[in-house]
Short mmCIF file of N, CA and C in Angstrom, two decimals:
data_model
loop_
_atom_site.label_atom_id
_atom_site.label_comp_id
_atom_site.label_asym_id
_atom_site.label_seq_id
_atom_site.Cartn_x
_atom_site.Cartn_y
_atom_site.Cartn_z
N MET A 1 -28.15 42.73 -39.04
CA MET A 1 -27.67 42.22 -37.80
C MET A 1 -29.17 41.58 -37.50
N LYS A 2 -30.04 42.65 -37.24
CA LYS A 2 -31.16 41.46 -36.71
C LYS A 2 -31.92 40.28 -37.32
N GLN A 3 -31.57 40.24 -38.27
CA GLN A 3 -31.56 38.41 -38.94
C GLN A 3 -30.19 37.84 -38.40
N ILE A 4 -29.58 38.09 -38.51
CA ILE A 4 -28.28 37.04 -37.93
C ILE A 4 -29.04 36.67 -36.31
N ARG A 5 -29.01 37.55 -35.47
CA ARG A 5 -30.05 36.75 -34.46
C ARG A 5 -31.17 35.94 -34.67
N ILE A 6 -31.96 36.35 -35.43
CA ILE A 6 -32.72 35.39 -35.54
C ILE A 6 -32.28 33.62 -35.93
N SER A 7 -31.81 33.79 -36.91
CA SER A 7 -30.98 32.63 -37.55
C SER A 7 -30.65 31.89 -36.41
N GLU A 8 -29.69 32.82 -35.69
CA GLU A 8 -28.56 32.02 -34.25
C GLU A 8 -29.63 31.75 -33.56
N LYS A 9 -30.79 31.93 -32.99
CA LYS A 9 -32.19 31.55 -32.64
C LYS A 9 -32.51 30.53 -32.92
N VAL A 10 -32.77 30.47 -34.31
CA VAL A 10 -33.56 29.55 -35.03
C VAL A 10 -32.53 28.20 -34.86
N THR A 11 -31.22 28.58 -34.86
CA THR A 11 -30.21 27.29 -35.31
C THR A 11 -30.76 26.31 -34.27
N ASP A 12 -30.09 27.77 -32.66
CA ASP A 12 -30.40 27.22 -31.69
C ASP A 12 -31.52 26.07 -30.93
N ILE A 13 -32.27 26.65 -31.28
CA ILE A 13 -33.72 26.08 -30.92
C ILE A 13 -33.59 24.54 -31.96
N VAL A 14 -33.84 24.37 -32.97
CA VAL A 14 -33.06 23.72 -33.23
C VAL A 14 -31.91 22.00 -33.59
N THR A 15 -30.80 22.68 -33.18
CA THR A 15 -29.63 21.85 -32.26
C THR A 15 -30.34 21.46 -31.26
N LEU A 16 -31.35 21.78 -29.89
CA LEU A 16 -31.60 21.83 -28.86
C LEU A 16 -32.46 20.45 -29.05
N GLY A 17 -33.71 20.63 -30.38
CA GLY A 17 -34.68 19.51 -30.19
C GLY A 17 -33.94 18.49 -31.09
N LEU A 18 -32.82 18.21 -31.32
CA LEU A 18 -32.66 18.02 -32.54
C LEU A 18 -31.39 16.84 -30.93
N LEU A 19 -30.92 17.28 -30.15
CA LEU A 19 -30.38 16.93 -29.08
C LEU A 19 -31.07 16.07 -28.25
N SER A 20 -32.70 16.73 -27.66
CA SER A 20 -33.56 15.98 -27.01
C SER A 20 -33.68 14.71 -27.97
N ALA A 21 -34.10 14.80 -29.37
CA ALA A 21 -34.52 13.59 -30.18
C ALA A 21 -33.81 12.65 -29.74
N ILE A 22 -32.43 13.03 -29.95
CA ILE A 22 -31.19 11.50 -30.18
C ILE A 22 -31.58 10.76 -28.95
N LEU A 23 -31.46 11.35 -27.94
CA LEU A 23 -31.84 11.21 -26.30
C LEU A 23 -33.48 10.37 -26.73
N LEU A 24 -33.82 10.40 -27.08
CA LEU A 24 -35.68 9.95 -27.03
C LEU A 24 -35.44 8.39 -27.81
N LEU A 25 -34.59 8.79 -28.73
CA LEU A 25 -34.25 7.31 -30.13
C LEU A 25 -33.33 6.64 -29.54
N GLY A 26 -32.01 6.96 -28.69
CA GLY A 26 -31.49 6.12 -27.98
C GLY A 26 -32.05 5.48 -26.99
N GLN A 27 -32.84 6.22 -26.33
CA GLN A 27 -33.62 4.89 -25.35
C GLN A 27 -34.54 3.87 -25.70
N LEU A 28 -35.18 4.32 -26.96
CA LEU A 28 -36.61 3.56 -27.37
C LEU A 28 -35.47 2.84 -28.30
N GLY A 29 -34.32 2.80 -28.60
CA GLY A 29 -33.70 1.82 -29.37
C GLY A 29 -33.09 0.71 -29.01
N MET A 30 -32.98 1.12 -27.22
CA MET A 30 -32.24 0.00 -26.77
C MET A 30 -32.96 -0.43 -25.81
N ALA A 31 -34.56 -0.24 -26.07
CA ALA A 31 -35.53 -0.09 -25.32
C ALA A 31 -35.61 -2.40 -24.76
N PHE A 32 -35.26 -2.94 -25.83
CA PHE A 32 -35.08 -4.41 -25.55
C PHE A 32 -34.11 -4.27 -24.36
N LEU A 33 -33.24 -3.99 -24.30
CA LEU A 33 -32.12 -4.38 -22.99
C LEU A 33 -32.84 -3.47 -21.65
N PRO A 34 -32.77 -4.31 -20.48
CA PRO A 34 -33.49 -3.79 -18.97
C PRO A 34 -32.56 -2.41 -18.58
N ASN A 35 -32.98 -1.36 -18.63
CA ASN A 35 -32.30 -0.34 -17.89
C ASN A 35 -30.75 0.27 -18.61
N ILE A 36 -30.96 -0.42 -19.91
CA ILE A 36 -29.15 -0.22 -20.54
C ILE A 36 -29.68 0.54 -21.39
N GLU A 37 -29.21 2.60 -21.69
CA GLU A 37 -29.53 2.68 -22.80
C GLU A 37 -28.24 4.12 -22.35
N PRO A 38 -28.31 4.71 -23.22
CA PRO A 38 -27.42 5.98 -23.63
C PRO A 38 -27.96 7.40 -23.25
N VAL A 39 -28.91 7.19 -22.45
CA VAL A 39 -29.04 8.76 -22.33
C VAL A 39 -28.15 9.27 -21.24
N THR A 40 -27.72 8.97 -20.69
CA THR A 40 -26.53 9.12 -18.92
C THR A 40 -25.56 9.61 -19.96
N VAL A 41 -24.40 8.89 -20.84
CA VAL A 41 -23.37 9.67 -21.49
C VAL A 41 -24.32 10.62 -22.48
N LEU A 42 -25.25 10.61 -22.67
CA LEU A 42 -25.36 11.67 -23.81
C LEU A 42 -25.42 12.84 -23.12
N LEU A 43 -26.23 12.88 -21.73
CA LEU A 43 -26.87 13.70 -20.71
C LEU A 43 -25.57 14.20 -20.41
N ILE A 44 -24.26 13.54 -20.14
CA ILE A 44 -22.78 13.90 -19.76
C ILE A 44 -22.17 15.08 -20.36
N ILE A 45 -22.11 14.91 -21.82
CA ILE A 45 -21.57 14.98 -22.78
C ILE A 45 -22.25 16.53 -23.09
N TYR A 46 -23.80 16.21 -23.55
CA TYR A 46 -24.44 17.62 -23.25
C TYR A 46 -24.51 18.33 -22.29
N THR A 47 -24.14 18.29 -21.73
CA THR A 47 -23.94 18.94 -20.43
C THR A 47 -22.96 19.66 -20.31
N LEU A 48 -21.69 18.74 -20.80
CA LEU A 48 -20.08 19.72 -20.66
C LEU A 48 -20.30 20.14 -21.88
N THR A 49 -20.85 20.39 -23.21
CA THR A 49 -20.34 21.30 -24.66
C THR A 49 -21.60 22.05 -24.26
N TYR A 50 -22.77 22.09 -23.56
CA TYR A 50 -23.98 23.06 -23.93
C TYR A 50 -23.70 23.65 -22.13
N LYS A 51 -23.61 22.94 -21.29
CA LYS A 51 -23.59 23.65 -19.91
C LYS A 51 -25.35 24.16 -19.90
N LYS A 52 -25.26 24.98 -19.36
CA LYS A 52 -26.83 25.51 -18.29
C LYS A 52 -28.21 25.24 -19.97
N LYS A 53 -27.46 25.08 -20.97
CA LYS A 53 -28.46 24.86 -22.26
C LYS A 53 -28.88 23.84 -22.44
N VAL A 54 -28.70 22.37 -21.09
CA VAL A 54 -28.46 21.49 -21.40
C VAL A 54 -30.07 21.00 -20.57
N PHE A 55 -30.51 21.96 -20.26
CA PHE A 55 -31.78 21.80 -19.53
C PHE A 55 -32.88 21.88 -20.24
N PHE A 56 -33.07 22.71 -21.55
CA PHE A 56 -33.71 22.47 -22.47
C PHE A 56 -34.21 21.56 -22.99
N ILE A 57 -33.17 20.91 -22.96
CA ILE A 57 -33.00 19.45 -23.55
C ILE A 57 -33.12 18.47 -23.45
N ILE A 58 -32.95 18.51 -21.63
CA ILE A 58 -33.79 17.41 -21.13
C ILE A 58 -35.02 17.76 -20.19
N TYR A 59 -35.55 19.17 -20.33
CA TYR A 59 -37.11 18.89 -20.38
C TYR A 59 -37.81 18.88 -21.70
N ALA A 60 -37.41 18.81 -22.66
CA ALA A 60 -37.90 18.70 -24.36
C ALA A 60 -38.27 16.65 -24.26
N PHE A 61 -37.25 16.32 -23.54
CA PHE A 61 -36.75 14.84 -24.02
C PHE A 61 -37.57 14.23 -22.83
N VAL A 62 -38.04 14.84 -21.69
CA VAL A 62 -38.94 14.43 -20.63
C VAL A 62 -40.43 14.44 -21.27
N LEU A 63 -40.37 15.97 -21.77
CA LEU A 63 -41.77 15.96 -22.52
C LEU A 63 -42.29 14.90 -23.53
N MET A 64 -41.35 14.79 -24.25
CA MET A 64 -41.45 13.19 -25.20
C MET A 64 -41.74 12.17 -24.98
N GLU A 65 -40.64 12.15 -23.87
CA GLU A 65 -41.47 10.81 -23.02
C GLU A 65 -42.87 10.36 -22.56
N GLY A 66 -43.29 11.80 -21.53
CA GLY A 66 -44.61 11.61 -21.12
C GLY A 66 -46.05 11.27 -22.43
N LEU A 67 -45.26 12.08 -23.57
CA LEU A 67 -46.02 12.17 -24.98
C LEU A 67 -46.38 10.57 -25.22
N ILE A 68 -45.32 9.88 -25.31
CA ILE A 68 -44.97 8.76 -25.36
C ILE A 68 -45.88 7.44 -24.27
N PHE A 69 -45.27 7.54 -23.50
CA PHE A 69 -45.71 6.55 -22.26
C PHE A 69 -46.99 7.15 -21.72
N GLY A 70 -46.62 8.30 -21.74
CA GLY A 70 -48.16 9.07 -20.42
C GLY A 70 -47.35 9.33 -19.58
N PHE A 71 -47.84 10.05 -18.87
CA PHE A 71 -47.51 10.63 -17.36
C PHE A 71 -48.18 10.35 -16.22
N GLY A 72 -47.26 9.57 -15.87
CA GLY A 72 -47.58 8.89 -14.56
C GLY A 72 -46.69 9.12 -13.54
N ILE A 73 -46.98 8.88 -12.43
CA ILE A 73 -45.95 9.33 -11.26
C ILE A 73 -44.72 9.16 -11.54
N TRP A 74 -43.88 8.20 -12.18
CA TRP A 74 -42.62 7.93 -12.81
C TRP A 74 -42.22 9.55 -13.54
N TRP A 75 -43.34 9.74 -14.26
CA TRP A 75 -42.56 10.98 -15.24
C TRP A 75 -42.77 12.32 -14.36
N ILE A 76 -43.00 12.34 -13.06
CA ILE A 76 -42.42 13.44 -12.24
C ILE A 76 -41.24 13.28 -12.22
N SER A 77 -40.58 12.33 -11.49
CA SER A 77 -38.99 12.17 -10.91
C SER A 77 -38.50 12.00 -12.01
N TYR A 78 -38.72 11.93 -13.95
CA TYR A 78 -37.93 12.07 -13.90
C TYR A 78 -37.21 13.88 -14.90
N LEU A 79 -38.49 14.55 -14.30
CA LEU A 79 -38.56 16.02 -14.56
C LEU A 79 -37.18 16.70 -13.46
N TYR A 80 -37.07 15.98 -12.54
CA TYR A 80 -35.79 16.22 -11.75
C TYR A 80 -34.22 14.92 -11.61
N ILE A 81 -34.77 13.97 -11.67
CA ILE A 81 -33.83 12.89 -11.63
C ILE A 81 -32.84 13.34 -13.02
N TRP A 82 -33.16 13.58 -14.21
CA TRP A 82 -32.14 14.13 -15.20
C TRP A 82 -30.95 15.45 -14.91
N SER A 83 -32.32 16.60 -14.32
CA SER A 83 -31.35 17.98 -13.76
C SER A 83 -30.50 17.37 -12.97
N ILE A 84 -30.77 16.65 -11.87
CA ILE A 84 -29.77 16.31 -10.79
C ILE A 84 -28.53 16.46 -11.53
N LEU A 85 -28.14 14.72 -12.39
CA LEU A 85 -27.35 14.52 -13.20
C LEU A 85 -26.55 15.96 -14.02
N ALA A 86 -27.07 16.53 -14.52
CA ALA A 86 -26.60 17.73 -15.26
C ALA A 86 -26.13 18.99 -14.31
N LEU A 87 -26.29 18.99 -13.23
CA LEU A 87 -26.20 19.61 -12.03
C LEU A 87 -24.60 19.11 -11.37
N ILE A 88 -25.01 17.71 -11.54
CA ILE A 88 -23.72 17.09 -11.05
C ILE A 88 -21.73 17.47 -12.31
N VAL A 89 -22.86 17.03 -13.14
CA VAL A 89 -21.70 17.49 -14.49
C VAL A 89 -21.20 18.99 -14.49
N LEU A 90 -22.00 19.68 -14.33
CA LEU A 90 -21.78 20.87 -14.54
C LEU A 90 -20.70 21.21 -13.25
N ILE A 91 -21.20 20.76 -11.92
CA ILE A 91 -20.13 21.12 -10.89
C ILE A 91 -18.72 20.19 -10.75
N PHE A 92 -18.61 19.01 -11.70
CA PHE A 92 -17.24 18.62 -11.83
C PHE A 92 -17.01 18.48 -13.26
N ARG A 93 -17.77 19.83 -13.95
CA ARG A 93 -16.98 19.25 -15.53
C ARG A 93 -16.10 19.74 -15.99
N LYS A 94 -14.31 20.77 -15.13
CA LYS A 94 -13.13 20.57 -15.21
C LYS A 94 -12.69 19.16 -15.93
N ASN A 95 -13.27 18.08 -14.92
CA ASN A 95 -12.81 16.90 -15.18
C ASN A 95 -12.80 16.61 -16.50
N ASP A 96 -11.65 15.68 -16.89
CA ASP A 96 -11.64 14.99 -18.78
C ASP A 96 -11.14 13.62 -18.27
N SER A 97 -11.22 13.10 -17.24
CA SER A 97 -11.28 11.47 -17.22
C SER A 97 -12.38 10.81 -17.51
N VAL A 98 -12.27 9.79 -18.50
CA VAL A 98 -13.52 9.28 -19.24
C VAL A 98 -13.61 7.94 -17.95
N ILE A 99 -12.95 7.70 -17.27
CA ILE A 99 -12.70 6.46 -16.08
C ILE A 99 -13.92 7.12 -14.87
N ILE A 100 -13.84 8.80 -14.57
CA ILE A 100 -14.67 9.50 -13.40
C ILE A 100 -15.76 9.43 -14.20
N TRP A 101 -15.89 9.68 -15.57
CA TRP A 101 -17.43 9.78 -15.49
C TRP A 101 -17.94 8.39 -15.76
N ALA A 102 -16.90 7.75 -16.03
CA ALA A 102 -17.90 6.27 -16.32
C ALA A 102 -18.50 5.95 -14.52
N VAL A 103 -17.76 5.87 -14.02
CA VAL A 103 -18.37 5.78 -12.64
C VAL A 103 -19.42 7.11 -12.53
N THR A 104 -19.26 8.04 -12.46
CA THR A 104 -20.49 8.61 -12.10
C THR A 104 -21.31 8.25 -12.80
N ALA A 105 -21.25 7.84 -14.10
CA ALA A 105 -22.59 6.97 -14.68
C ALA A 105 -23.51 6.54 -14.37
N GLY A 106 -22.22 4.92 -13.54
CA GLY A 106 -22.06 3.88 -13.01
C GLY A 106 -23.42 3.90 -12.04
N ALA A 107 -22.97 5.33 -11.17
CA ALA A 107 -22.86 5.46 -9.09
C ALA A 107 -24.62 6.16 -9.99
N PHE A 108 -25.20 6.94 -10.68
CA PHE A 108 -26.16 7.15 -10.98
C PHE A 108 -27.70 6.17 -11.37
N GLY A 109 -26.73 5.52 -12.45
CA GLY A 109 -27.81 4.57 -12.32
C GLY A 109 -27.86 3.42 -11.65
N LEU A 110 -27.06 3.34 -10.43
CA LEU A 110 -27.33 2.17 -9.79
C LEU A 110 -28.31 3.11 -8.32
N LEU A 111 -27.97 4.37 -8.32
CA LEU A 111 -29.32 5.63 -7.86
C LEU A 111 -30.10 6.14 -8.29
N PHE A 112 -30.33 5.39 -9.48
CA PHE A 112 -31.52 5.81 -9.92
C PHE A 112 -32.99 5.76 -9.59
N GLY A 113 -32.83 4.01 -8.82
CA GLY A 113 -34.34 4.02 -8.23
C GLY A 113 -35.00 4.46 -7.10
N ALA A 114 -33.40 4.49 -5.98
CA ALA A 114 -33.86 5.38 -4.81
C ALA A 114 -34.61 7.06 -5.70
N LEU A 115 -33.63 7.19 -6.57
CA LEU A 115 -34.23 8.48 -6.84
C LEU A 115 -35.89 8.71 -7.03
N CYS A 116 -36.03 7.66 -8.16
CA CYS A 116 -37.30 7.47 -8.22
C CYS A 116 -38.38 7.29 -7.28
N ALA A 117 -37.73 6.78 -6.70
CA ALA A 117 -39.16 6.88 -5.25
C ALA A 117 -39.20 7.77 -4.57
N ILE A 118 -38.73 8.73 -4.74
CA ILE A 118 -39.26 10.21 -4.08
C ILE A 118 -40.39 10.10 -4.36
N PRO A 119 -40.90 10.10 -5.48
CA PRO A 119 -42.27 10.98 -5.47
C PRO A 119 -43.22 9.50 -5.17
N TYR A 120 -42.71 8.23 -4.76
CA TYR A 120 -43.90 7.22 -4.25
C TYR A 120 -43.47 7.65 -2.94
N LEU A 121 -42.78 8.08 -1.53
CA LEU A 121 -42.42 8.40 -0.78
C LEU A 121 -43.78 9.66 -0.20
N ILE A 122 -43.86 10.39 -0.99
CA ILE A 122 -44.58 11.64 -0.65
C ILE A 122 -46.00 11.42 -1.18
N SER A 123 -46.43 9.92 -1.94
CA SER A 123 -47.92 9.95 -2.13
C SER A 123 -48.06 8.97 -1.38
N GLY A 124 -47.30 7.80 -1.32
CA GLY A 124 -47.91 6.58 -0.35
C GLY A 124 -47.00 6.15 0.76
N GLY A 125 -46.04 7.08 1.28
CA GLY A 125 -44.91 7.09 2.75
C GLY A 125 -44.28 5.77 2.10
N PRO A 126 -43.06 5.76 3.84
CA PRO A 126 -42.11 4.90 2.97
C PRO A 126 -41.87 3.88 2.78
N GLY A 127 -43.24 3.09 3.18
CA GLY A 127 -43.51 1.82 2.77
C GLY A 127 -43.35 1.72 1.59
N ALA A 128 -43.91 2.59 0.88
CA ALA A 128 -44.60 2.85 -0.99
C ALA A 128 -43.24 2.89 -1.83
N ALA A 129 -42.25 3.43 -1.29
CA ALA A 129 -41.02 4.06 -1.54
C ALA A 129 -40.02 2.89 -1.54
N LEU A 130 -39.75 1.82 0.24
CA LEU A 130 -39.00 1.33 0.22
C LEU A 130 -39.37 0.00 -0.91
N ALA A 131 -40.97 -0.01 -0.86
CA ALA A 131 -41.03 -1.44 -2.16
C ALA A 131 -40.98 -1.36 -3.04
N TYR A 132 -41.27 -0.15 -3.91
CA TYR A 132 -41.08 0.27 -5.25
C TYR A 132 -39.24 0.73 -5.69
N TRP A 133 -38.66 1.32 -4.58
CA TRP A 133 -36.92 0.93 -4.88
C TRP A 133 -36.48 -0.75 -4.66
N ALA A 134 -37.02 -1.52 -3.79
CA ALA A 134 -36.38 -2.57 -3.36
C ALA A 134 -36.76 -3.35 -4.65
N ALA A 135 -38.11 -3.34 -5.29
CA ALA A 135 -38.26 -4.22 -6.52
C ALA A 135 -37.21 -3.89 -7.68
N GLY A 136 -36.96 -2.42 -7.48
CA GLY A 136 -36.30 -2.05 -8.59
C GLY A 136 -34.62 -2.41 -8.57
N ILE A 137 -34.28 -3.05 -7.56
CA ILE A 137 -32.72 -3.18 -7.52
C ILE A 137 -31.95 -3.92 -8.84
N PRO A 138 -32.33 -4.99 -8.83
CA PRO A 138 -31.86 -5.83 -9.88
C PRO A 138 -31.81 -5.10 -11.08
N TYR A 139 -32.56 -4.07 -11.99
CA TYR A 139 -32.50 -3.18 -12.64
C TYR A 139 -31.69 -2.09 -12.54
N ASP A 140 -31.37 -1.25 -11.24
CA ASP A 140 -30.47 -0.40 -10.98
C ASP A 140 -29.13 -0.66 -10.78
N ILE A 141 -28.66 -2.04 -10.92
CA ILE A 141 -27.35 -2.79 -11.07
C ILE A 141 -26.72 -2.79 -12.60
N LEU A 142 -28.38 -3.44 -13.20
CA LEU A 142 -28.02 -3.16 -14.71
C LEU A 142 -27.44 -2.05 -15.51
N HIS A 143 -28.16 -0.97 -14.41
CA HIS A 143 -28.45 0.13 -15.39
C HIS A 143 -26.93 0.57 -14.62
N CYS A 144 -26.74 0.09 -13.68
CA CYS A 144 -24.86 1.38 -13.27
C CYS A 144 -24.36 0.10 -14.29
N ALA A 145 -23.96 -1.34 -14.28
CA ALA A 145 -23.30 -1.60 -14.82
C ALA A 145 -22.94 -0.93 -16.40
N GLY A 146 -25.02 -0.91 -17.49
CA GLY A 146 -24.69 -0.70 -18.79
C GLY A 146 -23.96 0.88 -18.81
N ASN A 147 -24.48 2.11 -17.95
CA ASN A 147 -24.01 3.28 -17.87
C ASN A 147 -22.55 3.41 -17.82
N PHE A 148 -21.78 2.17 -16.91
CA PHE A 148 -20.17 2.56 -16.93
C PHE A 148 -19.49 2.28 -17.88
N VAL A 149 -20.27 0.73 -18.60
CA VAL A 149 -19.89 0.45 -19.99
C VAL A 149 -19.90 1.49 -21.35
N LEU A 150 -21.13 1.85 -21.21
CA LEU A 150 -21.16 3.10 -22.02
C LEU A 150 -20.78 3.67 -22.22
N THR A 151 -20.28 4.48 -20.91
CA THR A 151 -19.67 5.60 -21.34
C THR A 151 -18.35 5.50 -21.20
N LEU A 152 -17.93 4.15 -20.68
CA LEU A 152 -16.30 3.85 -21.47
C LEU A 152 -16.30 3.96 -23.26
N ILE A 153 -17.28 3.39 -23.26
CA ILE A 153 -16.80 3.32 -25.01
C ILE A 153 -17.55 4.80 -25.73
N LEU A 154 -18.48 5.36 -25.62
CA LEU A 154 -18.75 6.44 -26.21
C LEU A 154 -18.49 7.83 -26.08
N PHE A 155 -17.59 7.72 -24.75
CA PHE A 155 -17.81 8.83 -24.20
C PHE A 155 -16.50 10.10 -25.27
N ARG A 156 -15.48 9.21 -25.38
CA ARG A 156 -14.38 10.07 -26.41
C ARG A 156 -14.86 9.89 -27.82
N PRO A 157 -15.33 9.27 -28.39
CA PRO A 157 -15.96 9.72 -29.98
C PRO A 157 -17.65 10.44 -29.72
N VAL A 158 -17.72 9.84 -28.78
CA VAL A 158 -19.38 10.86 -29.21
C VAL A 158 -19.02 12.50 -28.45
N SER A 159 -18.26 12.76 -27.74
CA SER A 159 -17.31 14.04 -27.71
C SER A 159 -17.11 14.60 -28.42
N TYR A 160 -16.23 14.00 -29.17
CA TYR A 160 -15.69 14.77 -30.21
C TYR A 160 -16.34 15.26 -31.40
N ILE A 161 -17.40 14.47 -31.48
CA ILE A 161 -18.52 14.21 -32.43
C ILE A 161 -19.23 15.87 -32.47
N ILE A 162 -20.37 15.56 -31.08
CA ILE A 162 -20.68 16.77 -30.89
C ILE A 162 -19.88 17.85 -30.83
N ASN A 163 -18.65 17.91 -30.16
CA ASN A 163 -17.80 19.03 -29.94
C ASN A 163 -17.25 19.88 -31.59
N LYS A 164 -17.36 18.77 -32.54
CA LYS A 164 -16.81 19.52 -33.86
C LYS A 164 -17.82 20.35 -34.24
N TYR A 165 -19.09 19.62 -34.33
CA TYR A 165 -20.26 19.86 -34.95
C TYR A 165 -21.30 20.91 -34.01
N ALA A 166 -20.96 20.96 -32.16
CA ALA A 166 -21.58 22.31 -31.82
C ALA A 166 -21.80 23.54 -31.98
N SER A 167 -22.93 24.01 -32.32
CA SER A 167 -23.28 25.13 -32.79
C SER A 167 -23.98 26.14 -32.09
N ILE A 168 -23.91 25.81 -30.63
CA ILE A 168 -24.29 27.09 -29.41
C ILE A 168 -23.45 27.16 -28.72
N PRO A 169 -23.01 28.06 -28.31
CA PRO A 169 -21.82 28.59 -27.82
C PRO A 169 -22.63 28.39 -26.12
#
């Protein structure tokens, strides 16, 4: 009996680690496109599938990003930005409309820069936050469009695959 529990814990850790790595690989693989990446749609699907356990995936992903890109002020925002998305998905988890999830993903992309500006507000004041946010608006628009389109295309097939092979209740 104890052996089964240990085996289940190892399976959980490996699964969550693998899903975190997939987020990072998806982001790095599409890095040549400005602010267009599959992280948002994958996190929506992961949250719908793994519920609160998604936070382990998020923080492992953010830690890996910090190890690769450095732990700058941008990194602080990633600690809460992806968690906000997961909380939104948890609140509306009964929704099964691809259109609603695509709109949610698009809106999240559009608001991403504003959410990232919060540490700049704290460290540099309103002027720094506004300058940071305003400079990134074109990228937020691309992020919005990319999230919307990727969610429309990937939501159903990736959800099917993740749910078919999901090993964590």
